[in-house]
Each structure stands twice: as structure tokens, then as C-alpha cells.
PDB file of N, CA and C in Angstrom:
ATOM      1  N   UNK A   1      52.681   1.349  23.269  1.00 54.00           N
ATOM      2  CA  UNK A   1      52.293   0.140  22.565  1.00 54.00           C
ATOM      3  C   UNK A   1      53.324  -0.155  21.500  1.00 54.00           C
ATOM      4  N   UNK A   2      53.335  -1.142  20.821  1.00 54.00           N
ATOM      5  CA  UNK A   2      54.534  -1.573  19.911  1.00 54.00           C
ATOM      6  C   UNK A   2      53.743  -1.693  18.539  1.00 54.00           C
ATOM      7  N   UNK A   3      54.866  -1.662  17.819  1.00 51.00           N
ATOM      8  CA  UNK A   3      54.239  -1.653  16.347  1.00 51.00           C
ATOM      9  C   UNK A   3      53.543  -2.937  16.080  1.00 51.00           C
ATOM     10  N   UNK A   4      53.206  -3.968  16.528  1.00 49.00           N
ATOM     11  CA  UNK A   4      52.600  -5.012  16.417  1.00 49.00           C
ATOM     12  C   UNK A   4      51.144  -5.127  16.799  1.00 49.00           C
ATOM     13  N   UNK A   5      50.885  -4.406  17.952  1.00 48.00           N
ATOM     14  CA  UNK A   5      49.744  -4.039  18.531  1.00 48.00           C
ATOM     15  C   UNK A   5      48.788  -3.021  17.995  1.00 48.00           C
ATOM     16  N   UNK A   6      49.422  -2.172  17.397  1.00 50.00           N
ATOM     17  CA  UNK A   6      48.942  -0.756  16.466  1.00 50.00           C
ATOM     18  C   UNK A   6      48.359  -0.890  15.305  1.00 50.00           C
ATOM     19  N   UNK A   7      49.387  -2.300  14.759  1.00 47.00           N
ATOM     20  CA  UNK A   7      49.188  -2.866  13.361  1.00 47.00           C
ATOM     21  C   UNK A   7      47.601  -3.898  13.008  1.00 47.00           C
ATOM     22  N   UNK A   8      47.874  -4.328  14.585  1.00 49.00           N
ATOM     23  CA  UNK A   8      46.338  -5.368  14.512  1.00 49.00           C
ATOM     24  C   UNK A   8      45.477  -4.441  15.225  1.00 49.00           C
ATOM     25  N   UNK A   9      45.332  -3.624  15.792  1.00 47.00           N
ATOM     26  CA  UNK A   9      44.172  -2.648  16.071  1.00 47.00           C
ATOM     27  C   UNK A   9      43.562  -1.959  15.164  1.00 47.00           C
ATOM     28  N   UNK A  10      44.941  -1.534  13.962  1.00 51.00           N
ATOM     29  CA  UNK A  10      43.797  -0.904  13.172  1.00 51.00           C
ATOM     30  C   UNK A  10      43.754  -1.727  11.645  1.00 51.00           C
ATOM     31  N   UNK A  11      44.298  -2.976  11.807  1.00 49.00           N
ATOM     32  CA  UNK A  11      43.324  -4.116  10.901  1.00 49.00           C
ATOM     33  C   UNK A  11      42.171  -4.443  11.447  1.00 49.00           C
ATOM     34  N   UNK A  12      41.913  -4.417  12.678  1.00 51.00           N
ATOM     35  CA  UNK A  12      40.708  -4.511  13.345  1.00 51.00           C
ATOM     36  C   UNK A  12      39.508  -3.768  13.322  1.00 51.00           C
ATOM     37  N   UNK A  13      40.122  -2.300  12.880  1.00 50.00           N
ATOM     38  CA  UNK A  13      39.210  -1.412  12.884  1.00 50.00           C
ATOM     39  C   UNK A  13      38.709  -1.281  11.718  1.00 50.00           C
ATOM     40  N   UNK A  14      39.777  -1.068  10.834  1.00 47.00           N
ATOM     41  CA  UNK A  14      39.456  -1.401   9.263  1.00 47.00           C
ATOM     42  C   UNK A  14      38.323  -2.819   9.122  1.00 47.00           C
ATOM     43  N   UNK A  15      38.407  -4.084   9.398  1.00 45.00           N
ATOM     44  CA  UNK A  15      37.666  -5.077   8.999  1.00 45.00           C
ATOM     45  C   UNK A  15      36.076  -4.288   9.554  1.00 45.00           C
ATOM     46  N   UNK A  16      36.327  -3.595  10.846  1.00 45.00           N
ATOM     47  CA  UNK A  16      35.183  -3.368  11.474  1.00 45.00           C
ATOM     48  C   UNK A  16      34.121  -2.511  10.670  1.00 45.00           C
ATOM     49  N   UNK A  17      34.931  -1.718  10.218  1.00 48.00           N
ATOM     50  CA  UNK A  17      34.088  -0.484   9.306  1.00 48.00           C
ATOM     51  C   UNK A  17      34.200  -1.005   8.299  1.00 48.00           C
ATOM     52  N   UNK A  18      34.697  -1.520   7.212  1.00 47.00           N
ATOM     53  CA  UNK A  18      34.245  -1.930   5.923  1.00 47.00           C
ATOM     54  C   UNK A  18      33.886  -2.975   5.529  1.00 47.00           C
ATOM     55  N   UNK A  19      33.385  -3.588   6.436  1.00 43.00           N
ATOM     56  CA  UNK A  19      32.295  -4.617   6.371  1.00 43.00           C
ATOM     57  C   UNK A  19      31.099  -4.164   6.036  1.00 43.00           C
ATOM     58  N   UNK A  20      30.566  -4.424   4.770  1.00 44.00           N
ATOM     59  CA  UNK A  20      28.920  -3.624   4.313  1.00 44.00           C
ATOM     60  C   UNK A  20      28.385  -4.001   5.125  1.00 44.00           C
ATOM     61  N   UNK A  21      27.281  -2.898   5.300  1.00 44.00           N
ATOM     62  CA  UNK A  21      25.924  -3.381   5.734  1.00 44.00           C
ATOM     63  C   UNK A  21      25.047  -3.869   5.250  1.00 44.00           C
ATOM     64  N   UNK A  22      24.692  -4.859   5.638  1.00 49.00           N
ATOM     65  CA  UNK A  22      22.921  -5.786   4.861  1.00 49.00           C
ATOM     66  C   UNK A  22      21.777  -5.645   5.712  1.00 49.00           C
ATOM     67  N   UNK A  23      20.826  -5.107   4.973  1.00 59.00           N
ATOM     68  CA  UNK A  23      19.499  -4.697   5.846  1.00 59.00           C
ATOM     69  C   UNK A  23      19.001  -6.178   5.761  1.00 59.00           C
ATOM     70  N   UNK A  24      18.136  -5.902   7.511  1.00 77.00           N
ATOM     71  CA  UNK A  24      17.622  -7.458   7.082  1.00 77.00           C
ATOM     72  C   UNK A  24      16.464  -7.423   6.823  1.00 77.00           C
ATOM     73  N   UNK A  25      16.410  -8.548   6.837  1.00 86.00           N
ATOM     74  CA  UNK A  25      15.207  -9.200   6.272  1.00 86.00           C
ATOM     75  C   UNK A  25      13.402  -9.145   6.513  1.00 86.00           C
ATOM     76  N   UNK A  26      12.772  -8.334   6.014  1.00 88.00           N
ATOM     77  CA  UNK A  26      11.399  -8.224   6.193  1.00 88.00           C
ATOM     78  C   UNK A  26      11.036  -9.995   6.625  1.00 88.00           C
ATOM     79  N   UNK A  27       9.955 -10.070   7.886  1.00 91.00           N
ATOM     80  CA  UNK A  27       9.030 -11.183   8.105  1.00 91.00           C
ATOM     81  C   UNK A  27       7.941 -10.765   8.605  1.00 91.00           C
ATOM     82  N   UNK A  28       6.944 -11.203   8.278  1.00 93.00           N
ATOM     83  CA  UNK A  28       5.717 -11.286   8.835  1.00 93.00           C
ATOM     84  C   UNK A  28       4.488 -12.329   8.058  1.00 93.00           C
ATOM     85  N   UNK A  29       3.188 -12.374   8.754  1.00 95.00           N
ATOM     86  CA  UNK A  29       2.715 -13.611   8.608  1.00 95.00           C
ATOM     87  C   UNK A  29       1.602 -12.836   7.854  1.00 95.00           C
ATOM     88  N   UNK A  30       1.205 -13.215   6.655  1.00 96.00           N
ATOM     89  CA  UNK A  30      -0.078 -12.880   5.980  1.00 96.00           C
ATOM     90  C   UNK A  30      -1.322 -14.056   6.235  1.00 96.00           C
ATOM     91  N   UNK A  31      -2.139 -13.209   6.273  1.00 97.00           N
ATOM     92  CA  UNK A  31      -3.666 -14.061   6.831  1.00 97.00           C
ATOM     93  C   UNK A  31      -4.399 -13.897   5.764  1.00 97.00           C
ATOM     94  N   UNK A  32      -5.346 -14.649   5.021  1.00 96.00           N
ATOM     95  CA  UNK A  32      -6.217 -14.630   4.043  1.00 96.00           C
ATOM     96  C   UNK A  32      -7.471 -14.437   4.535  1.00 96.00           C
ATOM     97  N   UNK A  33      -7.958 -13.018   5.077  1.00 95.00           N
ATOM     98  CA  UNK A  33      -9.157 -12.987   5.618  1.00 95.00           C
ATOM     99  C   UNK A  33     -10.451 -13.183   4.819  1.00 95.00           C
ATOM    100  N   UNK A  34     -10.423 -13.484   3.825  1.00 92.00           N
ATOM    101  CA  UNK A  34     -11.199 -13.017   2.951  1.00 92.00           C
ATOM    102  C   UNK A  34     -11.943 -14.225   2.447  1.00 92.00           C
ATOM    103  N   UNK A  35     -13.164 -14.669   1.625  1.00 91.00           N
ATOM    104  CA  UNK A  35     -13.931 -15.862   1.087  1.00 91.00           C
ATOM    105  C   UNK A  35     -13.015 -16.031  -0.009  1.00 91.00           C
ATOM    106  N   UNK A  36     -12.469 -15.701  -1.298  1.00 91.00           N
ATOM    107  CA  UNK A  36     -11.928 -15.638  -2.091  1.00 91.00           C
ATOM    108  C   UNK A  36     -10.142 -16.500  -1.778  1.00 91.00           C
ATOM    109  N   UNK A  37      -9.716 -17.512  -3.202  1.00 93.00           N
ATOM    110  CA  UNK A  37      -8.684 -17.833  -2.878  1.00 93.00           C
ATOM    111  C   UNK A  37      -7.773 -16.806  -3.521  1.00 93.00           C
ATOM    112  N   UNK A  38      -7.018 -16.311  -2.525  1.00 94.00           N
ATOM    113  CA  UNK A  38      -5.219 -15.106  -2.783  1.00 94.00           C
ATOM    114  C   UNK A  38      -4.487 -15.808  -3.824  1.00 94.00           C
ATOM    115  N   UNK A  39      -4.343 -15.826  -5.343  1.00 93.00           N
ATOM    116  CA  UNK A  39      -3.072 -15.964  -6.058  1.00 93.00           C
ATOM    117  C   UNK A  39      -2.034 -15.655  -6.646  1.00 93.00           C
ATOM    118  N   UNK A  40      -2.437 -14.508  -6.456  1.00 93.00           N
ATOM    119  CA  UNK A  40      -0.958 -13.314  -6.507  1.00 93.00           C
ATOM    120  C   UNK A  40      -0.767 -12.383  -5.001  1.00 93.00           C
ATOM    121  N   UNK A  41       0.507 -12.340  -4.814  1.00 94.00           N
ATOM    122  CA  UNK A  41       1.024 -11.381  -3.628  1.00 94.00           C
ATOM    123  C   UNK A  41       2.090 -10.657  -4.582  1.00 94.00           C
ATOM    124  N   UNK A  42       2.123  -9.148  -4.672  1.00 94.00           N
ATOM    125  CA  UNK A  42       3.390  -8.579  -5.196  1.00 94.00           C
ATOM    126  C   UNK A  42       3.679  -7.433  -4.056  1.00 94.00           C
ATOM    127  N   UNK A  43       4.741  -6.946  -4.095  1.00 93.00           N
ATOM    128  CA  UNK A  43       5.535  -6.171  -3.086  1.00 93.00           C
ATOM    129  C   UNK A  43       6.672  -5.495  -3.721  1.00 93.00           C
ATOM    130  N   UNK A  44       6.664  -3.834  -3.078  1.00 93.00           N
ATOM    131  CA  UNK A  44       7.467  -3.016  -3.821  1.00 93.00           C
ATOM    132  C   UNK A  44       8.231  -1.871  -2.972  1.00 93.00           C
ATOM    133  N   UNK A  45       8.559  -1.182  -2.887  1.00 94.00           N
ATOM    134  CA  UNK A  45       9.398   0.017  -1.934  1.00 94.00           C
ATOM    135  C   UNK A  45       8.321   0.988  -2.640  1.00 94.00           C
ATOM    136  N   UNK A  46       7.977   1.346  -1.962  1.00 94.00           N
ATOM    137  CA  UNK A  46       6.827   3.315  -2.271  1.00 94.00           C
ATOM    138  C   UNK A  46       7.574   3.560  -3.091  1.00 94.00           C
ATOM    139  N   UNK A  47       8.976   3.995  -3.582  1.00 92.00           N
ATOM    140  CA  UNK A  47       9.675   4.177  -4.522  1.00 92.00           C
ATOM    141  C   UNK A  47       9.687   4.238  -5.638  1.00 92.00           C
ATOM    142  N   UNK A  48       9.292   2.729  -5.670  1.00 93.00           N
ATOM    143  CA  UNK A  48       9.714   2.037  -7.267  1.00 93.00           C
ATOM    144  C   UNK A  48       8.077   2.280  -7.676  1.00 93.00           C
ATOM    145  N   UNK A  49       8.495   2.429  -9.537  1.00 92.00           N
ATOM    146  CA  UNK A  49       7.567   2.721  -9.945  1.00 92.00           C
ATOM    147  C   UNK A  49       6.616   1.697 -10.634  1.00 92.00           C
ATOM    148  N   UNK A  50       7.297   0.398 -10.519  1.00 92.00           N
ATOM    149  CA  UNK A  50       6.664  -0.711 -10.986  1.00 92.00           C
ATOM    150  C   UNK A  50       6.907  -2.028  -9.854  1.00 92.00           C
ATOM    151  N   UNK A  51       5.493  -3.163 -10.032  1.00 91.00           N
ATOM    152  CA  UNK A  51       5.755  -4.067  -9.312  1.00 91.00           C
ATOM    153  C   UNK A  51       6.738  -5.132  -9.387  1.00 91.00           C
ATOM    154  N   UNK A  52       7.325  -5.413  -7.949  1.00 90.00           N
ATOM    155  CA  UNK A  52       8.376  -6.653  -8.297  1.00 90.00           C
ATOM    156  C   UNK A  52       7.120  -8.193  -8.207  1.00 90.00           C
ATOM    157  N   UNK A  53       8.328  -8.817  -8.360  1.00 90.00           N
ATOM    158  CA  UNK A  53       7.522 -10.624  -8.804  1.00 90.00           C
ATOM    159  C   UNK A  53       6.548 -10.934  -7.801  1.00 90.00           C
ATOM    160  N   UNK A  54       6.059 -11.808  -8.230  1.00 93.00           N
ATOM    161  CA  UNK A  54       4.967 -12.563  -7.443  1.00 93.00           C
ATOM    162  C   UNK A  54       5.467 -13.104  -6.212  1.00 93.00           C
ATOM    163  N   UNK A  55       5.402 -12.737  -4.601  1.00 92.00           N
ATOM    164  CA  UNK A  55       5.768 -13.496  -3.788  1.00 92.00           C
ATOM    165  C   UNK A  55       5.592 -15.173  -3.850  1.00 92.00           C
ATOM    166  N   UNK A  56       4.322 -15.380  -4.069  1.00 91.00           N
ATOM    167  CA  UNK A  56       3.573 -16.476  -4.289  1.00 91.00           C
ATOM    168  C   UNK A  56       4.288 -17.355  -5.326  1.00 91.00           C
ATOM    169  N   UNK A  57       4.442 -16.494  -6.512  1.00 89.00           N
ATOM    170  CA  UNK A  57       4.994 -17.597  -7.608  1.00 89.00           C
ATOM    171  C   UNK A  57       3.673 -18.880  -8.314  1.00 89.00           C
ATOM    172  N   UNK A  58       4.004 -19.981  -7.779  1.00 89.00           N
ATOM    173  CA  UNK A  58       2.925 -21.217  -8.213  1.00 89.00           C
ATOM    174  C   UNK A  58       1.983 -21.003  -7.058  1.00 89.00           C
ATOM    175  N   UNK A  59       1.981 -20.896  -5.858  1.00 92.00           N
ATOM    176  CA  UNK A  59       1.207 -20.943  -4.609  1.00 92.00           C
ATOM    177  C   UNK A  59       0.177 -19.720  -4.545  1.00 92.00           C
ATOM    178  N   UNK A  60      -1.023 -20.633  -3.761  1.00 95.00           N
ATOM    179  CA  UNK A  60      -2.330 -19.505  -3.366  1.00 95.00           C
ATOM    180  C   UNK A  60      -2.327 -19.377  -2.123  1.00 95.00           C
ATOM    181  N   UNK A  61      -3.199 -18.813  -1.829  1.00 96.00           N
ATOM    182  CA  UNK A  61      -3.283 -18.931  -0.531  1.00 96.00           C
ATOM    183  C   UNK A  61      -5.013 -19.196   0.125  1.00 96.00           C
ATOM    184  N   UNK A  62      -5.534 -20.028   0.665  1.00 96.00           N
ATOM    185  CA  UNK A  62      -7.037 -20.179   0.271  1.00 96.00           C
ATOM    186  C   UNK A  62      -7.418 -19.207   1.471  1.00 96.00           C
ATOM    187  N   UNK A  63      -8.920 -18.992   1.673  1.00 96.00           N
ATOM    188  CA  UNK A  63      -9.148 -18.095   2.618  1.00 96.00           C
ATOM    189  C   UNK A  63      -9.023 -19.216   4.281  1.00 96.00           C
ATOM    190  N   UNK A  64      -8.810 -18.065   4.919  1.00 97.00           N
ATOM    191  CA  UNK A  64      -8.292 -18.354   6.326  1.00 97.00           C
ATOM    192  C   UNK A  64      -7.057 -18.793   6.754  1.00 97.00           C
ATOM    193  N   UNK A  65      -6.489 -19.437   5.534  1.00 97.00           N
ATOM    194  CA  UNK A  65      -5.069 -19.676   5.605  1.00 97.00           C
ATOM    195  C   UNK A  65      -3.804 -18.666   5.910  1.00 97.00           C
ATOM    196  N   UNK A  66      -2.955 -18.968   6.482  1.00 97.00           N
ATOM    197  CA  UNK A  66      -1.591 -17.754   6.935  1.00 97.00           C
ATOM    198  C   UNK A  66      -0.423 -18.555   6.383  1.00 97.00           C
ATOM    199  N   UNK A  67       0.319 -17.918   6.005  1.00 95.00           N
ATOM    200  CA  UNK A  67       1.654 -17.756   5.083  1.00 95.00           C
ATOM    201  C   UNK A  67       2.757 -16.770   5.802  1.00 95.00           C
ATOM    202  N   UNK A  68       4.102 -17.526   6.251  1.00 95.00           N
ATOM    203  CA  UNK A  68       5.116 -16.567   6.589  1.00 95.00           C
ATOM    204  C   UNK A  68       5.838 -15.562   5.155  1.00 95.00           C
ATOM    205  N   UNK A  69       5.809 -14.585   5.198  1.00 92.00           N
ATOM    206  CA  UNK A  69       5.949 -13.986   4.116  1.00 92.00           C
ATOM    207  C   UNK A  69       7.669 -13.084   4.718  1.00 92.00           C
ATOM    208  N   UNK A  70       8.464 -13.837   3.835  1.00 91.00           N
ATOM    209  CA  UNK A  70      10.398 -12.813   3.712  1.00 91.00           C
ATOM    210  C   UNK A  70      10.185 -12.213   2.714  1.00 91.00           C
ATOM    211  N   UNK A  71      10.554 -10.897   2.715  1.00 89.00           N
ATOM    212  CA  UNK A  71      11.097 -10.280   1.752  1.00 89.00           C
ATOM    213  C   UNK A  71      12.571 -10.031   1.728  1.00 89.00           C
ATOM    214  N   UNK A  72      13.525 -10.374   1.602  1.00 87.00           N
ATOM    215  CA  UNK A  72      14.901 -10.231   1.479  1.00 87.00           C
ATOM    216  C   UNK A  72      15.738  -9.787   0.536  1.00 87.00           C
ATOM    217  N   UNK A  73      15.252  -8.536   0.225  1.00 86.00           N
ATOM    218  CA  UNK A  73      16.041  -7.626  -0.803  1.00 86.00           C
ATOM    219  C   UNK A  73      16.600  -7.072  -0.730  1.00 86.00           C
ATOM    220  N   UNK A  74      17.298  -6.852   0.556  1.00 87.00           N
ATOM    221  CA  UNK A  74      18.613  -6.087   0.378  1.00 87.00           C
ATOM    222  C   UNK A  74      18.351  -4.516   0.702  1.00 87.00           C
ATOM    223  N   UNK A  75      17.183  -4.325   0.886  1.00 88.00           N
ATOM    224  CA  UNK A  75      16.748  -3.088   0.809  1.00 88.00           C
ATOM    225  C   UNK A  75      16.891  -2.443   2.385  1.00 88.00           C
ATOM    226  N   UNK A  76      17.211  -1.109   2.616  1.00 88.00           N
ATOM    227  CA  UNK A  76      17.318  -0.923   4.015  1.00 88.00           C
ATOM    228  C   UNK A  76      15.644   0.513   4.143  1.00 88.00           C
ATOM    229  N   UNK A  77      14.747  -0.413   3.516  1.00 90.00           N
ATOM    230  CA  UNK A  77      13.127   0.297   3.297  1.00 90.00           C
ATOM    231  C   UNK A  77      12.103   0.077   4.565  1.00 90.00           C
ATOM    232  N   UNK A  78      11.190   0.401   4.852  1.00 91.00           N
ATOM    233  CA  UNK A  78      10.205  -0.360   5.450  1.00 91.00           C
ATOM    234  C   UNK A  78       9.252  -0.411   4.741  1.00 91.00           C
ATOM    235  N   UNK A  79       8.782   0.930   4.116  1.00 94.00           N
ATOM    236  CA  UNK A  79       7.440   0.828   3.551  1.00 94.00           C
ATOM    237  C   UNK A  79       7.409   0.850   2.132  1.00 94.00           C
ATOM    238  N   UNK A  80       5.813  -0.469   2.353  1.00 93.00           N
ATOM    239  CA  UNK A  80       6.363  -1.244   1.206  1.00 93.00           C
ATOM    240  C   UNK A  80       4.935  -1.127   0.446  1.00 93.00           C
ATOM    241  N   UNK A  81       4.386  -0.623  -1.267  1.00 94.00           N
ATOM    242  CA  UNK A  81       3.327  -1.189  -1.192  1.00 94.00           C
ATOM    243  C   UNK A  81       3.146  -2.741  -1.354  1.00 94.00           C
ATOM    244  N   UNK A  82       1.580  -3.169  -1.655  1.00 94.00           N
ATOM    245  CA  UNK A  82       1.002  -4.222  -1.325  1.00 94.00           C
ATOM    246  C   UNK A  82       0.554  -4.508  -2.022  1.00 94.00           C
ATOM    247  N   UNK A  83      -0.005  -5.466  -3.111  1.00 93.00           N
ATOM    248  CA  UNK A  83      -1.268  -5.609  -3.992  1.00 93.00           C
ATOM    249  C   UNK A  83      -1.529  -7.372  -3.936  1.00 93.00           C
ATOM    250  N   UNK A  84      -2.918  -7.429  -3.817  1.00 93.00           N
ATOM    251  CA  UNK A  84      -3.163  -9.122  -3.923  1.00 93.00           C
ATOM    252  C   UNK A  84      -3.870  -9.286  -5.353  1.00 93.00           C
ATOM    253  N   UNK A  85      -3.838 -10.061  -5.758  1.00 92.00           N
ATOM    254  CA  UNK A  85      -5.242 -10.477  -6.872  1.00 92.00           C
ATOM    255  C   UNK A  85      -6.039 -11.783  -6.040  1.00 92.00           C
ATOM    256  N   UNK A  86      -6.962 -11.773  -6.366  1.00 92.00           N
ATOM    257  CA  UNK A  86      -7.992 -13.103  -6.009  1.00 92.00           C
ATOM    258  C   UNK A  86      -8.132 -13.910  -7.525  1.00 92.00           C
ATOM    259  N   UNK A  87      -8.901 -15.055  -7.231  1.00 87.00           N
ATOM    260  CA  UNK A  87      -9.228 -15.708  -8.196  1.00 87.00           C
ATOM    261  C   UNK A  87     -11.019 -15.543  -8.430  1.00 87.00           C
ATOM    262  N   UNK A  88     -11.319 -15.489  -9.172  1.00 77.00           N
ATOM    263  CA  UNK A  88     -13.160 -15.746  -9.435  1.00 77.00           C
ATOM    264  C   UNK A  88     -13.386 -14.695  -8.357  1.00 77.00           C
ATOM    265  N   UNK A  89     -13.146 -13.525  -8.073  1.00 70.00           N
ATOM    266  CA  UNK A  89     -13.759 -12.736  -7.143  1.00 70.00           C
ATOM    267  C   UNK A  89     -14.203 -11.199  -7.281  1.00 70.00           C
ATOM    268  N   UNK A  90     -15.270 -11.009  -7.511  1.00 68.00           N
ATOM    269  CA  UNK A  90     -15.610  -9.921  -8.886  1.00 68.00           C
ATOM    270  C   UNK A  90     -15.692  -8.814  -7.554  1.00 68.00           C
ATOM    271  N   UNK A  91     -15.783  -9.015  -5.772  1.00 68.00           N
ATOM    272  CA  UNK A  91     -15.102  -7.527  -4.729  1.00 68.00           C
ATOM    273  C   UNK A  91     -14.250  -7.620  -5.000  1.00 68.00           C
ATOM    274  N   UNK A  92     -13.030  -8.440  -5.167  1.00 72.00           N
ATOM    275  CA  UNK A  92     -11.756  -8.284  -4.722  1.00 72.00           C
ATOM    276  C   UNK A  92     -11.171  -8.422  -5.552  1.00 72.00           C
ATOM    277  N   UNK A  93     -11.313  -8.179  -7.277  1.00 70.00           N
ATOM    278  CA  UNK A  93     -10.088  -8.640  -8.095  1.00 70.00           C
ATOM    279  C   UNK A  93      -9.016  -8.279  -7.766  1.00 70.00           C
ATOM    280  N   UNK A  94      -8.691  -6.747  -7.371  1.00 80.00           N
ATOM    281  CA  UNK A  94      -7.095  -6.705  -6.903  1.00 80.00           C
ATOM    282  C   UNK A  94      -7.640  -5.189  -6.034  1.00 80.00           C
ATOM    283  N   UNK A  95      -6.774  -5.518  -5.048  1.00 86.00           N
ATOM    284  CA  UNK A  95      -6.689  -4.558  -3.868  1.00 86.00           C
ATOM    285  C   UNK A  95      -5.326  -4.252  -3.831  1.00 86.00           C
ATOM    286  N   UNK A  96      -5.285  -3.230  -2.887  1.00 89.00           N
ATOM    287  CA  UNK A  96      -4.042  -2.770  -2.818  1.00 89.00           C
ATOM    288  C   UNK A  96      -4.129  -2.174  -1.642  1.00 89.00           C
ATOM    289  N   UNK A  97      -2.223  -1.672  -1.207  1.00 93.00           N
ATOM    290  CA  UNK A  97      -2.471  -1.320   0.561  1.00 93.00           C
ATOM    291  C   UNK A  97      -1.247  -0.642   0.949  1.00 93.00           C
ATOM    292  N   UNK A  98      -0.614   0.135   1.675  1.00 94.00           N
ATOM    293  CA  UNK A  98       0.709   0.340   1.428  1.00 94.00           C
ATOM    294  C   UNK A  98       1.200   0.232   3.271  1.00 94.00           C
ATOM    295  N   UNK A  99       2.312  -0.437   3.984  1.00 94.00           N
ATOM    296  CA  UNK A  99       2.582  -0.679   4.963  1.00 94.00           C
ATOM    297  C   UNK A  99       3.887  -0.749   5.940  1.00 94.00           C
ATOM    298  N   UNK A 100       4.354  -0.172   6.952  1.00 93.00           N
ATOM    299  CA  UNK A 100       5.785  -0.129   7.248  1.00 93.00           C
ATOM    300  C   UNK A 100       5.888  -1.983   7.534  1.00 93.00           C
ATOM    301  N   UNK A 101       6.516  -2.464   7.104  1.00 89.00           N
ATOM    302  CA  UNK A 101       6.435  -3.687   6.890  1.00 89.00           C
ATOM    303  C   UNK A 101       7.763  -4.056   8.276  1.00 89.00           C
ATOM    304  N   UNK A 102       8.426  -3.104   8.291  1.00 88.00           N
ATOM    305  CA  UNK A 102       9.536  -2.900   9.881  1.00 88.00           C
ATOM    306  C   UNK A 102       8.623  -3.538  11.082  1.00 88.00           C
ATOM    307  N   UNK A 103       7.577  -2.971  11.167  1.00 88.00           N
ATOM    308  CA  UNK A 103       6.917  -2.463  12.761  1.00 88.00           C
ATOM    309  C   UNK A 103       5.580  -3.891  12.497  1.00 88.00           C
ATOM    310  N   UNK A 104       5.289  -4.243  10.894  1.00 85.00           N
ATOM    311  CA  UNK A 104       4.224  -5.122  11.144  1.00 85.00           C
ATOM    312  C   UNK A 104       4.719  -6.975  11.056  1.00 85.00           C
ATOM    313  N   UNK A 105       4.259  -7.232  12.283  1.00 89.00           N
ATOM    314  CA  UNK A 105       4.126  -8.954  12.926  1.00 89.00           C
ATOM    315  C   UNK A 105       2.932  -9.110  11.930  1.00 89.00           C
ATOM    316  N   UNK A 106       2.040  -9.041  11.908  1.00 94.00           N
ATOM    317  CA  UNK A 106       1.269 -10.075  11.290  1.00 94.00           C
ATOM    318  C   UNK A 106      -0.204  -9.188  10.570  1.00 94.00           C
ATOM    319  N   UNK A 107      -0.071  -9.432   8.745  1.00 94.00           N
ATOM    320  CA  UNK A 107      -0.863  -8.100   7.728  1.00 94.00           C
ATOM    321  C   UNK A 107      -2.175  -9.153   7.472  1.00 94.00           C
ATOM    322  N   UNK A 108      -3.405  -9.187   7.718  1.00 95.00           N
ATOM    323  CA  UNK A 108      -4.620  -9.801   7.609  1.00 95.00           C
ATOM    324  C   UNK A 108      -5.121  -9.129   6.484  1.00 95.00           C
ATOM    325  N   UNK A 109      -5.495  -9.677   5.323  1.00 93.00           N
ATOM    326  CA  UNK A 109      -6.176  -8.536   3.954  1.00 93.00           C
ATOM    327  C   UNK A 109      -7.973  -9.503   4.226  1.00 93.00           C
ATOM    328  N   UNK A 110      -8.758  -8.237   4.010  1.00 90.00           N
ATOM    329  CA  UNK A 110     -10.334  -8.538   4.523  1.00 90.00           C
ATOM    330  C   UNK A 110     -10.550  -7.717   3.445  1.00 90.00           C
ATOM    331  N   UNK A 111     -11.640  -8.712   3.094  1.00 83.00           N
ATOM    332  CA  UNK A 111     -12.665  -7.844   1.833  1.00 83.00           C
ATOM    333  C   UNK A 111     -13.156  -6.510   2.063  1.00 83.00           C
TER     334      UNK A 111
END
């Protein structure tokens, strides 16, 4: 082979391997099984010792309603805990749940 060929094979190889990796992106569909309207969703890595932000933010979720839920943090995790709050709901003020979030299509929370 010639020095020209050698030279772009292993720029090739180089781009190949040091290109980071980005874990992707958690999806799945949350279901509001419950009588109570969902206004907080938070989500965390088993890890961490405190909760991250409100998925939800301004948004509820009323009962029976489904929500596509990304988590896109960068994280190369699956399991994730879970916690909802309700509104006016003296079963359910806040539950909690912990889940490989990899393997789950679609998380239904029931009173």
C-alpha cells in the first residue's frame, strides 16, 4: 500500500474510535391510571442521591391520560427511580417506584 492509503486508513480509524459515545435516549409512554390528577413526574439514576427536575414542569397529567415521556441525559443508566405527586389526593400524595426504564415501552402508575 502507499503512504497515502495508510495515511487515510488510519485517519479513519482514529475518527472511528474517538468519536464519544452518547447513550440514547430513554422513551416510553406514561399512563395515568389512577382517579387523581399527576402534577409532578421526577426521575433519577438509583445512584443519585437526590431528585432531578420535574419532567412535567407546568403540565399534569389528568387520570387516563398518556404522555410520551424522554429522558435524555446523557446517561448510559437504565434504572431509574420514579416518584409522582397527585393533586387533592390524600392515597396517593406521592408514590414512588424504581424501573429499568431500557426494557420498559409503556409505565401505567395505579393507585
Amino acid at each position: 500500500m502507499n503512504a497515502f492509503k495508510i495515511n487515510a486508513l488510519a485517519a479513519i480509524a482514529t475518527l472511528t474510535f474517538a468519536t464519544p459515545s452518547f447513550a440514547d435516549d430513554l422513551v416510553f409512554v406514561l399512563k395515568n391510571g389512577t382517579n387523581s390528577v399527576l402534577t409532578h413526574f421526577y426521575t433519577s439514576p438509583v445512584d443519585e442521591e437526590d431528585w432531578e427536575g420535574d419532567v412535567f414542569g407546568n403540565h399534569t397529567l389528568a387520570p387516563g391520560e398518556s404522555i410520551k415521556i424522554t429522558i435524555a441525559d446523557g446517561r448510559d443508566v437504565c434504572d431509574y427511580d420514579m416518584r409522582f405527586e397527585f393533586q387533592d389526593s390524600p392515597d396517593l400524595d406521592t408514590t414512588t417506584d424504581t424501573q429499568d426504564l431500557c426494557e420498559l415501552g409503556e409505565y401505567t402508575i395505579e393507585e
